[in-house]
Short mmCIF file of C-alpha atoms (C1' of nucleotides) in Angstrom, two decimals:
data_model
loop_
_atom_site.label_atom_id
_atom_site.label_comp_id
_atom_site.label_asym_id
_atom_site.label_seq_id
_atom_site.Cartn_x
_atom_site.Cartn_y
_atom_site.Cartn_z
CA MET A 144 0.00 0.00 0.00
CA MET A 145 1.33 3.42 -0.95
CA ARG A 146 1.64 6.07 1.68
CA ALA A 147 0.57 9.61 1.03
CA PHE A 148 3.53 10.96 3.00
CA PRO A 149 6.18 8.30 3.23
CA GLN A 150 8.64 10.63 4.93
CA MET A 151 6.42 11.34 7.92
CA GLU A 152 7.58 8.40 9.95
CA LYS A 153 11.19 9.27 9.42
CA ASN A 154 10.65 12.89 10.38
CA ALA A 155 8.95 11.81 13.55
CA THR A 156 12.12 10.10 14.71
CA VAL A 157 14.33 12.88 13.47
CA MET A 158 12.48 15.25 15.76
CA GLN A 159 13.15 13.02 18.76
CA PRO A 160 16.53 11.54 17.91
CA HIS A 161 17.19 9.87 21.25
CA ARG A 162 13.94 7.94 21.47
CA GLN A 163 15.38 5.64 18.86
CA ALA A 164 18.13 4.50 21.20
CA PHE A 165 15.56 2.71 23.33
CA ALA A 166 13.74 1.06 20.43
CA ASN A 167 15.34 -2.34 21.00
CA ARG A 168 16.06 -3.78 24.41
CA ARG A 169 19.44 -5.25 23.63
CA ARG A 170 20.87 -2.23 21.97
CA ASP A 171 24.28 -1.00 23.04
CA PRO A 172 23.91 0.27 26.64
CA ALA A 173 26.52 2.96 26.04
CA THR A 174 24.34 4.44 23.34
CA LYS A 175 21.38 4.52 25.69
CA ARG A 176 23.46 6.09 28.42
CA GLU A 177 24.47 8.85 26.08
CA ALA A 178 20.91 9.30 24.88
CA ILE A 179 19.87 9.84 28.48
CA LEU A 180 22.67 12.34 29.00
CA GLN A 181 21.85 14.28 25.88
CA THR A 182 18.18 14.66 26.68
CA ALA A 183 18.93 15.44 30.30
CA ALA A 184 21.42 18.13 29.31
CA HIS A 185 18.87 19.57 26.95
CA LEU A 186 16.23 19.73 29.66
CA PHE A 187 18.63 21.06 32.29
CA LEU A 188 19.42 23.97 29.99
CA GLU A 189 15.79 24.49 29.10
CA LYS A 190 14.17 24.32 32.52
CA GLY A 191 17.01 24.19 35.00
CA TYR A 192 18.25 21.20 36.94
CA GLY A 193 15.86 21.54 39.84
CA ARG A 194 12.77 21.80 37.70
CA THR A 195 13.76 18.92 35.45
CA LEU A 196 12.08 15.80 36.78
CA MET A 197 13.36 12.32 36.25
CA ASN A 198 9.97 11.70 34.69
CA ASP A 199 10.59 14.49 32.17
CA VAL A 200 13.76 12.81 31.01
CA ALA A 201 12.09 9.43 30.85
CA ASP A 202 9.09 10.78 28.95
CA ARG A 203 11.25 12.25 26.20
CA LEU A 204 12.87 8.87 25.71
CA ASN A 205 9.58 7.00 25.74
CA ILE A 206 10.57 5.01 28.79
CA THR A 207 9.59 5.13 32.44
CA LYS A 208 11.45 6.71 35.31
CA PRO A 209 12.80 3.54 36.95
CA ALA A 210 14.44 2.56 33.65
CA LEU A 211 16.79 5.48 34.09
CA TYR A 212 18.13 3.93 37.26
CA HIS A 213 19.58 1.08 35.23
CA TYR A 214 22.06 3.52 33.73
CA PHE A 215 22.56 6.05 36.50
CA SER A 216 22.36 5.54 40.22
CA ASN A 217 20.67 8.88 40.84
CA LYS A 218 19.87 12.27 39.42
CA GLU A 219 23.10 13.82 40.59
CA GLU A 220 25.17 11.29 38.68
CA ILE A 221 23.51 12.41 35.47
CA LEU A 222 24.39 15.98 36.28
CA LEU A 223 27.97 15.10 37.13
CA GLU A 224 28.38 13.19 33.89
CA CYS A 225 27.19 16.25 31.96
CA TYR A 226 29.92 18.24 33.64
CA ARG A 227 32.48 15.57 32.78
CA TRP A 228 31.56 15.50 29.10
CA GLY A 229 31.56 19.27 28.89
CA THR A 230 34.87 19.83 30.61
CA ALA A 231 36.42 17.08 28.50
CA LEU A 232 35.42 18.96 25.37
CA ILE A 233 37.15 22.07 26.67
CA GLU A 234 40.26 20.31 27.88
CA ASP A 235 40.67 18.71 24.52
CA LYS A 236 40.72 22.05 22.73
CA LEU A 237 43.05 23.56 25.31
CA ASN A 238 45.63 20.87 24.86
CA GLN A 239 45.69 21.50 21.14
CA ILE A 240 46.21 25.22 21.64
CA ALA A 241 48.90 24.83 24.26
CA ALA A 242 50.86 22.67 21.83
CA GLN A 243 50.70 25.31 19.10
CA LYS A 244 53.37 27.83 18.27
CA GLY A 245 52.58 31.53 18.47
CA THR A 246 52.52 34.54 20.77
CA GLY A 247 50.57 34.57 24.01
CA LEU A 248 48.03 36.87 22.44
CA GLU A 249 47.49 34.46 19.57
CA LYS A 250 46.93 31.64 22.01
CA VAL A 251 44.39 33.69 23.91
CA GLU A 252 42.67 34.46 20.64
CA ALA A 253 42.60 30.78 19.77
CA PHE A 254 41.36 29.99 23.26
CA VAL A 255 38.45 32.38 22.92
CA TYR A 256 37.56 31.01 19.51
CA GLU A 257 37.56 27.37 20.53
CA TYR A 258 36.04 27.95 23.95
CA ALA A 259 33.23 30.01 22.45
CA ASN A 260 32.43 27.18 20.10
CA VAL A 261 32.19 24.74 22.97
CA MET A 262 29.81 27.13 24.72
CA THR A 263 27.31 26.54 21.95
CA VAL A 264 27.28 22.79 22.50
CA ASN A 265 24.86 21.48 25.11
CA PHE A 266 27.41 19.69 27.27
CA GLY A 267 29.68 22.69 27.17
CA ARG A 268 26.85 25.00 28.10
CA CYS A 269 26.01 22.80 31.06
CA VAL A 270 29.47 23.30 32.54
CA MET A 271 29.08 27.02 32.99
CA ARG A 272 25.35 27.41 33.21
CA LEU A 273 24.34 24.83 35.75
CA ASP A 274 24.76 25.41 39.44
CA GLU A 275 27.61 23.55 41.08
CA SER A 276 25.85 23.60 44.40
CA ASP A 277 23.44 21.00 43.09
CA LEU A 278 26.38 18.62 43.35
CA SER A 279 27.55 16.81 46.45
CA PRO A 280 30.74 18.18 48.01
CA LYS A 281 32.75 15.33 46.53
CA ALA A 282 31.43 15.78 43.00
CA ARG A 283 31.70 19.53 43.30
CA ALA A 284 35.35 19.21 44.21
CA GLU A 285 35.92 17.14 41.10
CA VAL A 286 34.25 19.69 38.85
CA ARG A 287 36.09 22.52 40.53
CA GLY A 288 39.29 20.73 39.70
CA TYR A 289 38.45 20.66 36.01
CA LYS A 290 37.52 24.33 36.00
CA ARG A 291 40.66 25.34 37.85
CA LYS A 292 42.71 23.55 35.23
CA ILE A 293 41.00 25.55 32.48
CA ASP A 294 41.61 28.75 34.37
CA ARG A 295 45.27 27.97 34.88
CA ARG A 296 45.69 27.34 31.19
CA LEU A 297 44.13 30.65 30.24
CA ARG A 298 46.20 32.54 32.78
CA SER A 299 49.35 30.90 31.49
CA PHE A 300 48.54 32.03 27.95
CA ILE A 301 48.03 35.56 29.22
CA GLN A 302 51.25 35.48 31.18
CA GLU A 303 53.07 34.24 28.08
CA GLY A 304 51.63 37.18 26.20
CA ILE A 305 52.81 39.64 28.81
CA ASP A 306 56.27 38.11 28.75
CA ASP A 307 56.54 38.17 24.96
CA ASP A 308 55.12 41.70 24.78
CA SER A 309 52.07 40.72 22.77
CA ILE A 310 49.76 41.52 25.69
CA THR A 311 49.68 44.75 27.62
CA ARG A 312 50.79 44.64 31.23
CA CYS A 313 47.88 43.63 33.44
CA ASP A 314 46.83 41.34 36.23
CA PRO A 315 46.56 37.93 34.49
CA ARG A 316 44.00 36.80 37.00
CA MET A 317 41.70 39.68 36.26
CA ALA A 318 42.26 39.41 32.53
CA ALA A 319 41.34 35.74 32.71
CA PHE A 320 38.15 36.48 34.60
CA SER A 321 37.18 39.12 32.08
CA THR A 322 37.94 37.04 29.00
CA ALA A 323 36.51 33.80 30.30
CA GLY A 324 33.49 35.64 31.66
CA ALA A 325 32.55 37.09 28.31
CA VAL A 326 32.79 33.68 26.71
CA ASN A 327 31.12 31.82 29.57
CA TRP A 328 28.18 34.13 29.30
CA ILE A 329 27.51 32.89 25.79
CA CYS A 330 25.92 29.82 27.32
CA MET A 331 23.33 32.08 28.92
CA TRP A 332 21.96 33.63 25.76
CA TYR A 333 22.92 31.31 22.93
CA LYS A 334 20.04 29.38 21.40
CA PRO A 335 20.92 26.59 18.94
CA GLU A 336 17.91 27.45 16.82
CA GLY A 337 18.73 31.17 16.92
CA PRO A 338 20.07 33.35 14.10
CA LEU A 339 23.74 33.43 15.13
CA ALA A 340 26.15 30.79 13.88
CA PRO A 341 28.62 29.49 16.49
CA GLU A 342 31.66 30.18 14.31
CA GLU A 343 30.49 33.71 13.72
CA ILE A 344 30.12 34.33 17.44
CA ALA A 345 33.47 32.72 18.14
CA ALA A 346 35.29 34.76 15.53
CA GLN A 347 33.85 38.08 16.66
CA PHE A 348 34.48 37.38 20.32
CA ALA A 349 38.05 36.33 19.64
CA ARG A 350 38.65 39.62 17.86
CA MET A 351 36.91 41.90 20.34
CA LEU A 352 38.29 40.38 23.50
CA THR A 353 41.87 40.52 22.36
CA HIS A 354 41.91 43.79 20.45
CA GLY A 355 39.20 45.69 22.28
CA LEU A 356 36.42 47.90 21.08
CA ALA A 357 38.44 51.07 20.75
CA ALA A 358 39.23 52.21 17.23
CA ARG A 359 42.95 51.87 16.57
CA ARG A 360 43.23 55.07 14.57
CA LYS A 361 40.87 57.69 13.29
CA ARG A 362 38.99 56.60 10.21
CA ARG A 363 38.74 58.94 7.24
CA ALA A 364 35.26 58.41 5.96
CA THR A 365 32.40 56.68 7.75
CA GLN A 366 30.89 54.46 5.12
CA PRO A 367 27.86 52.34 5.86
CA HIS A 368 28.36 48.97 7.39
CA GLY A 369 28.67 46.80 4.28
CA SER A 370 25.59 44.80 3.35
CA ARG A 371 24.84 43.57 6.84
CA LYS A 372 21.15 43.13 7.29
CA VAL A 373 19.22 44.30 10.27
CA GLN A 374 19.00 41.07 12.15
CA GLN A 375 16.35 39.42 14.23
CA GLN A 376 15.86 41.10 17.57
CA MET A 377 17.24 39.12 20.48
CA SER A 378 15.88 39.62 23.94
CA GLY A 379 18.47 41.30 26.09
CA VAL A 380 21.67 41.39 28.03
CA THR A 381 21.22 37.91 29.32
CA SER A 382 18.78 36.03 27.24
CA MET B 21 29.51 45.56 87.42
CA MET B 22 32.34 45.81 84.90
CA ARG B 23 32.33 43.50 81.93
CA ALA B 24 35.46 41.77 80.80
CA PHE B 25 34.51 42.29 77.15
CA PRO B 26 31.94 45.07 76.93
CA GLN B 27 31.98 45.00 73.13
CA MET B 28 30.89 41.41 72.87
CA GLU B 29 27.19 42.14 72.91
CA LYS B 30 27.56 44.76 70.24
CA ASN B 31 29.58 42.48 68.00
CA ALA B 32 26.96 39.82 68.27
CA THR B 33 24.44 42.12 66.62
CA VAL B 34 26.94 43.44 64.11
CA MET B 35 27.49 39.90 62.90
CA GLN B 36 23.74 39.50 62.29
CA PRO B 37 22.69 42.97 61.25
CA HIS B 38 19.17 42.14 60.12
CA ARG B 39 18.09 40.29 63.26
CA GLN B 40 17.92 43.67 64.91
CA ALA B 41 15.12 44.82 62.63
CA PHE B 42 12.80 42.34 64.31
CA ALA B 43 13.80 43.24 67.86
CA ASN B 44 10.68 45.32 68.51
CA ARG B 45 7.25 44.41 67.26
CA ARG B 46 6.16 47.88 66.25
CA ARG B 47 9.25 48.83 64.36
CA ASP B 48 8.91 50.27 60.87
CA PRO B 49 7.53 47.52 58.62
CA ALA B 50 9.50 48.84 55.63
CA THR B 51 12.72 48.21 57.54
CA LYS B 52 11.66 44.66 58.28
CA ARG B 53 10.71 44.07 54.67
CA GLU B 54 14.13 45.17 53.57
CA ALA B 55 15.79 43.05 56.22
CA ILE B 56 13.97 40.04 54.82
CA LEU B 57 15.04 40.92 51.31
CA GLN B 58 18.66 41.39 52.27
CA THR B 59 18.96 38.08 54.07
CA ALA B 60 17.02 36.31 51.34
CA ALA B 61 19.29 37.75 48.65
CA HIS B 62 22.30 36.68 50.68
CA LEU B 63 21.01 33.14 50.97
CA PHE B 64 19.92 32.95 47.34
CA LEU B 65 23.46 33.79 46.29
CA GLU B 66 24.97 31.40 48.81
CA LYS B 67 22.83 28.33 48.26
CA GLY B 68 20.67 29.09 45.27
CA TYR B 69 17.00 29.98 45.22
CA GLY B 70 15.69 26.42 45.16
CA ARG B 71 17.76 25.26 48.09
CA THR B 72 16.98 28.31 50.19
CA LEU B 73 14.05 27.43 52.43
CA MET B 74 11.64 29.93 53.84
CA ASN B 75 12.72 28.51 57.17
CA ASP B 76 16.34 29.40 56.42
CA VAL B 77 15.41 33.01 55.88
CA ALA B 78 13.27 33.08 58.99
CA ASP B 79 15.96 31.47 61.12
CA ARG B 80 18.53 34.09 60.22
CA LEU B 81 16.13 36.79 61.34
CA ASN B 82 15.21 34.98 64.53
CA ILE B 83 11.60 34.71 63.54
CA THR B 84 9.43 31.86 62.31
CA LYS B 85 8.40 31.03 58.79
CA PRO B 86 4.79 32.27 58.90
CA ALA B 87 6.01 35.69 60.03
CA LEU B 88 7.52 36.14 56.59
CA TYR B 89 4.07 35.90 55.05
CA HIS B 90 3.10 39.15 56.77
CA TYR B 91 5.53 40.94 54.46
CA PHE B 92 5.48 38.84 51.30
CA SER B 93 2.68 36.78 49.90
CA ASN B 94 4.98 33.98 48.77
CA LYS B 95 8.53 32.97 48.04
CA GLU B 96 8.44 34.15 44.46
CA GLU B 97 7.52 37.66 45.49
CA ILE B 98 10.71 37.85 47.52
CA LEU B 99 12.68 36.75 44.50
CA LEU B 100 10.94 39.24 42.24
CA GLU B 101 11.59 42.06 44.66
CA CYS B 102 15.30 41.18 44.65
CA TYR B 103 15.27 41.54 40.88
CA ARG B 104 13.49 44.88 41.15
CA TRP B 105 15.98 46.32 43.61
CA GLY B 106 18.91 45.09 41.56
CA THR B 107 17.70 46.37 38.22
CA ALA B 108 16.81 49.68 39.81
CA LEU B 109 20.42 50.04 40.94
CA ILE B 110 21.63 49.48 37.40
CA GLU B 111 19.05 51.73 35.75
CA ASP B 112 20.01 54.52 38.07
CA LYS B 113 23.65 54.39 37.02
CA LEU B 114 22.74 54.10 33.36
CA ASN B 115 20.65 57.23 33.42
CA GLN B 116 23.57 59.15 34.87
CA ILE B 117 25.92 57.93 32.16
CA ALA B 118 23.51 58.57 29.31
CA ALA B 119 23.21 62.17 30.45
CA GLN B 120 26.97 62.68 30.39
CA LYS B 121 28.99 64.21 27.60
CA GLY B 122 31.72 62.20 25.94
CA THR B 123 32.43 59.77 23.13
CA GLY B 124 30.64 56.47 22.80
CA LEU B 125 33.74 54.65 23.92
CA GLU B 126 33.92 56.75 27.07
CA LYS B 127 30.32 55.95 27.84
CA VAL B 128 30.96 52.26 27.39
CA GLU B 129 33.93 52.59 29.69
CA ALA B 130 31.78 54.33 32.27
CA PHE B 131 29.10 51.70 31.82
CA VAL B 132 31.52 48.90 32.53
CA TYR B 133 32.88 50.66 35.58
CA GLU B 134 29.51 51.39 37.16
CA TYR B 135 27.92 48.12 36.12
CA ALA B 136 30.84 46.14 37.52
CA ASN B 137 30.40 47.91 40.84
CA VAL B 138 26.75 46.95 40.96
CA MET B 139 27.73 43.34 40.29
CA THR B 140 29.49 43.29 43.63
CA VAL B 141 26.35 44.29 45.51
CA ASN B 142 24.02 41.49 46.56
CA PHE B 143 20.89 42.80 44.85
CA GLY B 144 22.85 43.45 41.68
CA ARG B 145 24.37 39.99 41.76
CA CYS B 146 20.92 38.47 42.11
CA VAL B 147 19.80 40.01 38.83
CA MET B 148 22.32 38.14 36.74
CA ARG B 149 23.01 35.12 38.86
CA LEU B 150 19.58 33.84 39.74
CA ASP B 151 17.52 31.85 37.32
CA GLU B 152 14.64 33.69 35.69
CA SER B 153 12.74 30.48 35.17
CA ASP B 154 12.05 30.38 38.89
CA LEU B 155 9.68 33.26 38.20
CA SER B 156 6.13 33.00 36.93
CA PRO B 157 5.65 33.99 33.28
CA LYS B 158 4.23 37.34 34.32
CA ALA B 159 7.06 38.21 36.66
CA ARG B 160 9.61 36.89 34.22
CA ALA B 161 8.24 39.19 31.54
CA GLU B 162 8.66 42.12 33.89
CA VAL B 163 12.28 41.26 34.64
CA ARG B 164 13.00 40.65 30.98
CA GLY B 165 11.75 44.13 30.31
CA TYR B 166 14.24 45.62 32.73
CA LYS B 167 17.09 43.64 31.24
CA ARG B 168 16.18 44.55 27.70
CA LYS B 169 16.27 48.19 28.67
CA ILE B 170 19.79 47.78 30.02
CA ASP B 171 20.84 46.02 26.86
CA ARG B 172 19.38 48.70 24.63
CA ARG B 173 21.28 51.34 26.54
CA LEU B 174 24.58 49.55 26.16
CA ARG B 175 24.02 48.98 22.47
CA SER B 176 23.19 52.61 21.96
CA PHE B 177 26.46 53.63 23.62
CA ILE B 178 28.32 51.27 21.32
CA GLN B 179 26.48 52.58 18.27
CA GLU B 180 27.35 56.12 19.35
CA GLY B 181 30.96 55.07 19.51
CA ILE B 182 30.90 53.57 16.05
CA ASP B 183 29.31 56.72 14.70
CA ASP B 184 31.80 59.08 16.34
CA ASP B 185 34.73 56.84 15.36
CA SER B 186 35.78 56.08 18.92
CA ILE B 187 34.79 52.42 18.53
CA THR B 188 35.91 50.10 15.79
CA ARG B 189 33.30 48.91 13.33
CA CYS B 190 31.54 45.84 14.73
CA ASP B 191 28.16 44.30 15.33
CA PRO B 192 26.81 46.30 18.31
CA ARG B 193 24.70 43.40 19.41
CA MET B 194 27.68 41.09 19.61
CA ALA B 195 29.84 43.72 21.25
CA ALA B 196 27.15 44.25 23.87
CA PHE B 197 26.92 40.54 24.60
CA SER B 198 30.66 40.33 24.98
CA THR B 199 31.04 43.38 27.19
CA ALA B 200 28.01 42.75 29.33
CA GLY B 201 28.92 39.07 29.59
CA ALA B 202 32.33 39.76 31.03
CA VAL B 203 30.80 42.07 33.62
CA ASN B 204 27.81 39.89 34.35
CA TRP B 205 30.12 37.02 35.09
CA ILE B 206 31.61 38.97 37.99
CA CYS B 207 28.57 38.03 40.02
CA MET B 208 29.57 34.38 39.64
CA TRP B 209 33.00 34.61 41.22
CA TYR B 210 33.00 37.77 43.31
CA LYS B 211 33.04 37.20 47.05
CA PRO B 212 32.44 40.22 49.29
CA GLU B 213 34.94 38.91 51.81
CA GLY B 214 37.52 38.13 49.10
CA PRO B 215 40.77 39.96 48.36
CA LEU B 216 39.59 42.06 45.41
CA ALA B 217 38.09 45.49 45.95
CA PRO B 218 35.04 46.31 43.80
CA GLU B 219 36.54 49.55 42.49
CA GLU B 220 39.72 47.76 41.53
CA ILE B 221 37.78 45.15 39.59
CA ALA B 222 35.64 47.80 37.96
CA ALA B 223 38.61 49.91 36.89
CA GLN B 224 40.52 47.01 35.39
CA PHE B 225 37.50 45.66 33.56
CA ALA B 226 36.66 49.06 32.14
CA ARG B 227 40.15 49.33 30.76
CA MET B 228 40.46 45.82 29.38
CA LEU B 229 37.06 45.59 27.78
CA THR B 230 37.39 48.84 25.90
CA HIS B 231 41.06 48.79 24.96
CA GLY B 232 41.66 45.06 24.77
CA LEU B 233 44.49 42.89 25.92
CA ALA B 234 46.75 43.44 22.95
CA ALA B 235 49.79 45.61 23.53
CA ARG B 236 49.44 48.88 21.62
CA ARG B 237 53.09 49.05 20.61
CA LYS B 238 56.22 47.05 21.28
CA ARG B 239 57.72 47.79 24.66
CA ARG B 240 61.47 48.40 24.90
CA ALA B 241 62.43 46.68 28.10
CA THR B 242 60.37 44.17 30.02
CA GLN B 243 60.73 45.28 33.60
CA PRO B 244 59.07 43.35 36.42
CA HIS B 245 55.52 44.20 37.29
CA GLY B 246 56.06 46.91 39.89
CA SER B 247 55.65 45.83 43.51
CA ARG B 248 52.51 43.81 42.96
CA LYS B 249 52.38 40.99 45.42
CA VAL B 250 51.50 37.46 44.56
CA GLN B 251 47.91 37.42 45.65
CA GLN B 252 45.70 34.89 47.29
CA GLN B 253 44.79 32.02 45.01
CA MET B 254 41.21 32.10 43.80
CA SER B 255 39.49 28.97 42.68
CA GLY B 256 38.94 29.06 38.97
CA VAL B 257 37.29 30.32 35.87
CA THR B 258 33.94 30.48 37.49
CA SER B 259 34.24 30.50 41.20
"C1'" DT C 43 -6.53 49.41 83.36
"C1'" DT C 44 -8.72 47.66 79.72
"C1'" DT C 45 -9.35 47.25 74.87
"C1'" DT C 46 -7.81 46.73 70.32
"C1'" DT C 47 -5.09 45.18 66.67
"C1'" DA C 48 -0.99 44.29 64.19
"C1'" DA C 49 2.69 41.09 64.79
"C1'" DC C 50 4.01 36.72 65.63
"C1'" DT C 51 3.99 31.43 66.98
"C1'" DT C 52 2.54 26.60 67.21
"C1'" DA C 53 0.79 22.96 64.83
"C1'" DC C 54 -0.58 21.26 60.82
"C1'" DC C 55 -1.79 20.09 55.75
"C1'" DC C 56 -0.65 18.17 51.36
"C1'" DG C 57 1.32 18.28 46.71
"C1'" DT C 58 5.50 17.07 44.80
"C1'" DG C 59 9.16 14.35 43.15
"C1'" DG C 60 13.36 11.29 44.03
"C1'" DG C 61 13.93 6.75 44.73
"C1'" DT C 62 12.61 1.56 45.31
"C1'" DA C 63 10.35 -3.20 45.57
"C1'" DA C 64 8.60 -6.58 43.05
"C1'" DG C 65 6.93 -8.36 39.11
"C1'" DA C 66 6.67 -8.70 33.75
"C1'" DT C 67 8.90 -9.24 29.12
"C1'" DA C 68 11.93 -9.41 25.46
"C1'" DT C 69 16.22 -11.32 23.80
"C1'" DC C 70 20.17 -14.34 23.98
"C1'" DA C 71 22.48 -18.82 24.85
"C1'" DT C 72 21.81 -23.73 24.94
"C1'" DA D 189 11.64 -25.02 23.06
"C1'" DT D 190 13.46 -23.48 27.49
"C1'" DG D 191 15.73 -21.51 30.88
"C1'" DA D 192 18.66 -17.44 32.16
"C1'" DT D 193 19.44 -12.61 32.37
"C1'" DA D 194 19.43 -7.95 31.52
"C1'" DT D 195 15.86 -4.69 30.64
"C1'" DC D 196 11.92 -2.32 31.59
"C1'" DT D 197 7.08 -1.40 33.98
"C1'" DT D 198 3.51 -0.91 37.53
"C1'" DA D 199 2.65 0.49 41.90
"C1'" DC D 200 4.23 2.39 45.74
"C1'" DC D 201 6.79 4.88 49.70
"C1'" DC D 202 8.01 8.92 52.21
"C1'" DA D 203 10.90 13.00 53.13
"C1'" DC D 204 10.67 17.56 52.15
"C1'" DG D 205 9.18 22.15 52.04
"C1'" DG D 206 5.75 25.87 50.65
"C1'" DG D 207 1.86 27.50 52.50
"C1'" DT D 208 -2.17 28.03 56.02
"C1'" DA D 209 -5.52 27.92 60.16
"C1'" DA D 210 -6.05 29.20 64.51
"C1'" DG D 211 -4.55 30.78 68.58
"C1'" DT D 212 -1.08 34.00 71.44
"C1'" DT D 213 1.43 38.14 72.73
"C1'" DA D 214 3.16 42.63 72.80
"C1'" DA D 215 2.48 47.42 72.27
"C1'" DA D 216 -0.34 51.37 71.27
"C1'" DA D 217 -4.90 53.55 72.05
"C1'" DA D 218 -8.71 54.73 75.01
#
DNA sequence: TTTTTAACTTACCCGTGGGTAAGATATCAT
DNA sequence: ATGATATCTTACCCACGGGTAAGTTAAAAA
C-alpha cells in the first residue's frame, strides 16, 4: 500500500533523535546512556536542573522513570556526567592550543575562539550554566578541579603574552576572569535554533576580547556597514 | 559591674545585622521588609533559590516562617523584589551615564565601571546570577523588560561610539553581549569577603574591555611588574 | 486598666518528586 | 523449546518544604 507521505515516519524520529536508542532492548547500553545524558542536558538547559524531573527525562525517551536507574544511580550522577563530558570537550581544545606555536596573544585568541564554540554545545553550556551547588561536596570538588585547570591554562597564555610583549601589562587573573566571563556568558543567551552561527560568534568574540572595542586610529570616511542586514531582535543582556 | 569584654554584645548584633530589625514588634515595617530581602538575597546567592528554604530566611532573622508571610505573599515575590531592587540600581547608574557628555567609547567605559560595581552588591548579583525560570511567566516578563532596557542602553552607547569613530566597526549586538557578559560574570565569582576590591575590579575591567588585551606598541624593556604581590589564590574560571 | 489590633507562633496540611520493591517481558544462549 | 538474564514497567513509599488555620502576645490607644 502506498503512503501519502512516506517521509512522515522518518521525520517523527528525526524530531526526537534519542527515542530511537531505546527502540530495542538489547541495543548498546553505552548508546542509551548517552541518549539519556543528551536529553537530560537539553532539559537542564531548558528548565534548569531543579525543575527537570526524572519523569521528564524518561518521557522524552519514551521510557519510564525507573528505567533510568539502570544507567545512572541517581539524578546527581547524570548531572555530574554532563559536567564531565563538557569539561572534557574544553580540555581537549586547550591541549591543542597549548601545543601550538605563536605569541601569548594568539593563544588567547585561539582559546576564545575554541572555547566560544564549545559554549554553543549542550554539554559545554552545562558546565558554565548549571549550578555547582546541586552537586555533592565530593562531585563539586571534582568539577572545581576541572575548572581550575581551564583557568590555569588561560592565565598561562596571558602570562606568556605579557612576557613576549604581545599583551599589555595587566593582572593575568583579572584578565582571565574578564575574557573567560565574556565567553562563559555565551551559554546564557545562545540558542541553537537562533540566528547566530557558532563560528560567527566565536570569531567576533576572539577579535573583540583581544583587540578591544576602541578604534585603533581615526577613520577617514564613515561608510555604511557593508551589506549587513538588520537582524532578528534578540531579547536582552542575558537572554 | 564591669564586663570583661563590653563589646561582645555589640559584635553579636553586628554579625547579624538584620536580626535587629525584628527586635521590637512595632518597628517600621519597611525596615523589616528590607531586612527580609537582604537576608534572602544573601542566601539565594549562597545556596541558590531552590535550596533556600523559607525557614532558612526566617531562622537568620530569629523569627518563624509564617512571620515572613506578613511581608510577602509567597517565596516568588521575595525573588521578584530582589530583581526589582537590583535592576533599579543598574538603571540609576545608566541614566547618569547617558546624560553625560563624551564619546561612545567613554560611555561604554563608564558603563563597565559602574555596572561592575553593581555586580558586587548582593541585589545586583541576584539580577544576573539567579535563574529567571524560577519566576512565573508574568514576573519573568517584567524582569525581561528591565534587562532589555539595560541592553538597549549599552548597544546605543556602542552605536554612538561607532558613529563618532571612537569604537571600531563591529556588530553592536555582539559587542554588547561580549562586554556585558564579562561584567555579568563577575557576580559568579566575586566574594564580598575576598581579596579584590570592587573599584579595583571595575577599573581594570573598564580598561580591558574597551582597549583590549593586545599591547598597543612594542615595549622596549620588560621590567618586572612593579611591587605587585602574589595574591591569594582564587578557585577558577567560574568560582 | 482595659481594649484593640498588628505582629508573631505553634501545629498542621498536602502536593511534589526522588527513589525503590517486586513483578513482567523481550532477547540471547543452549 | 526453554531456561537465564538484563531490561523495563507498575505500583508504591516517604521526606521535604511551601503554604495556612487558629490561637497567642506585645504594644499602642482609650
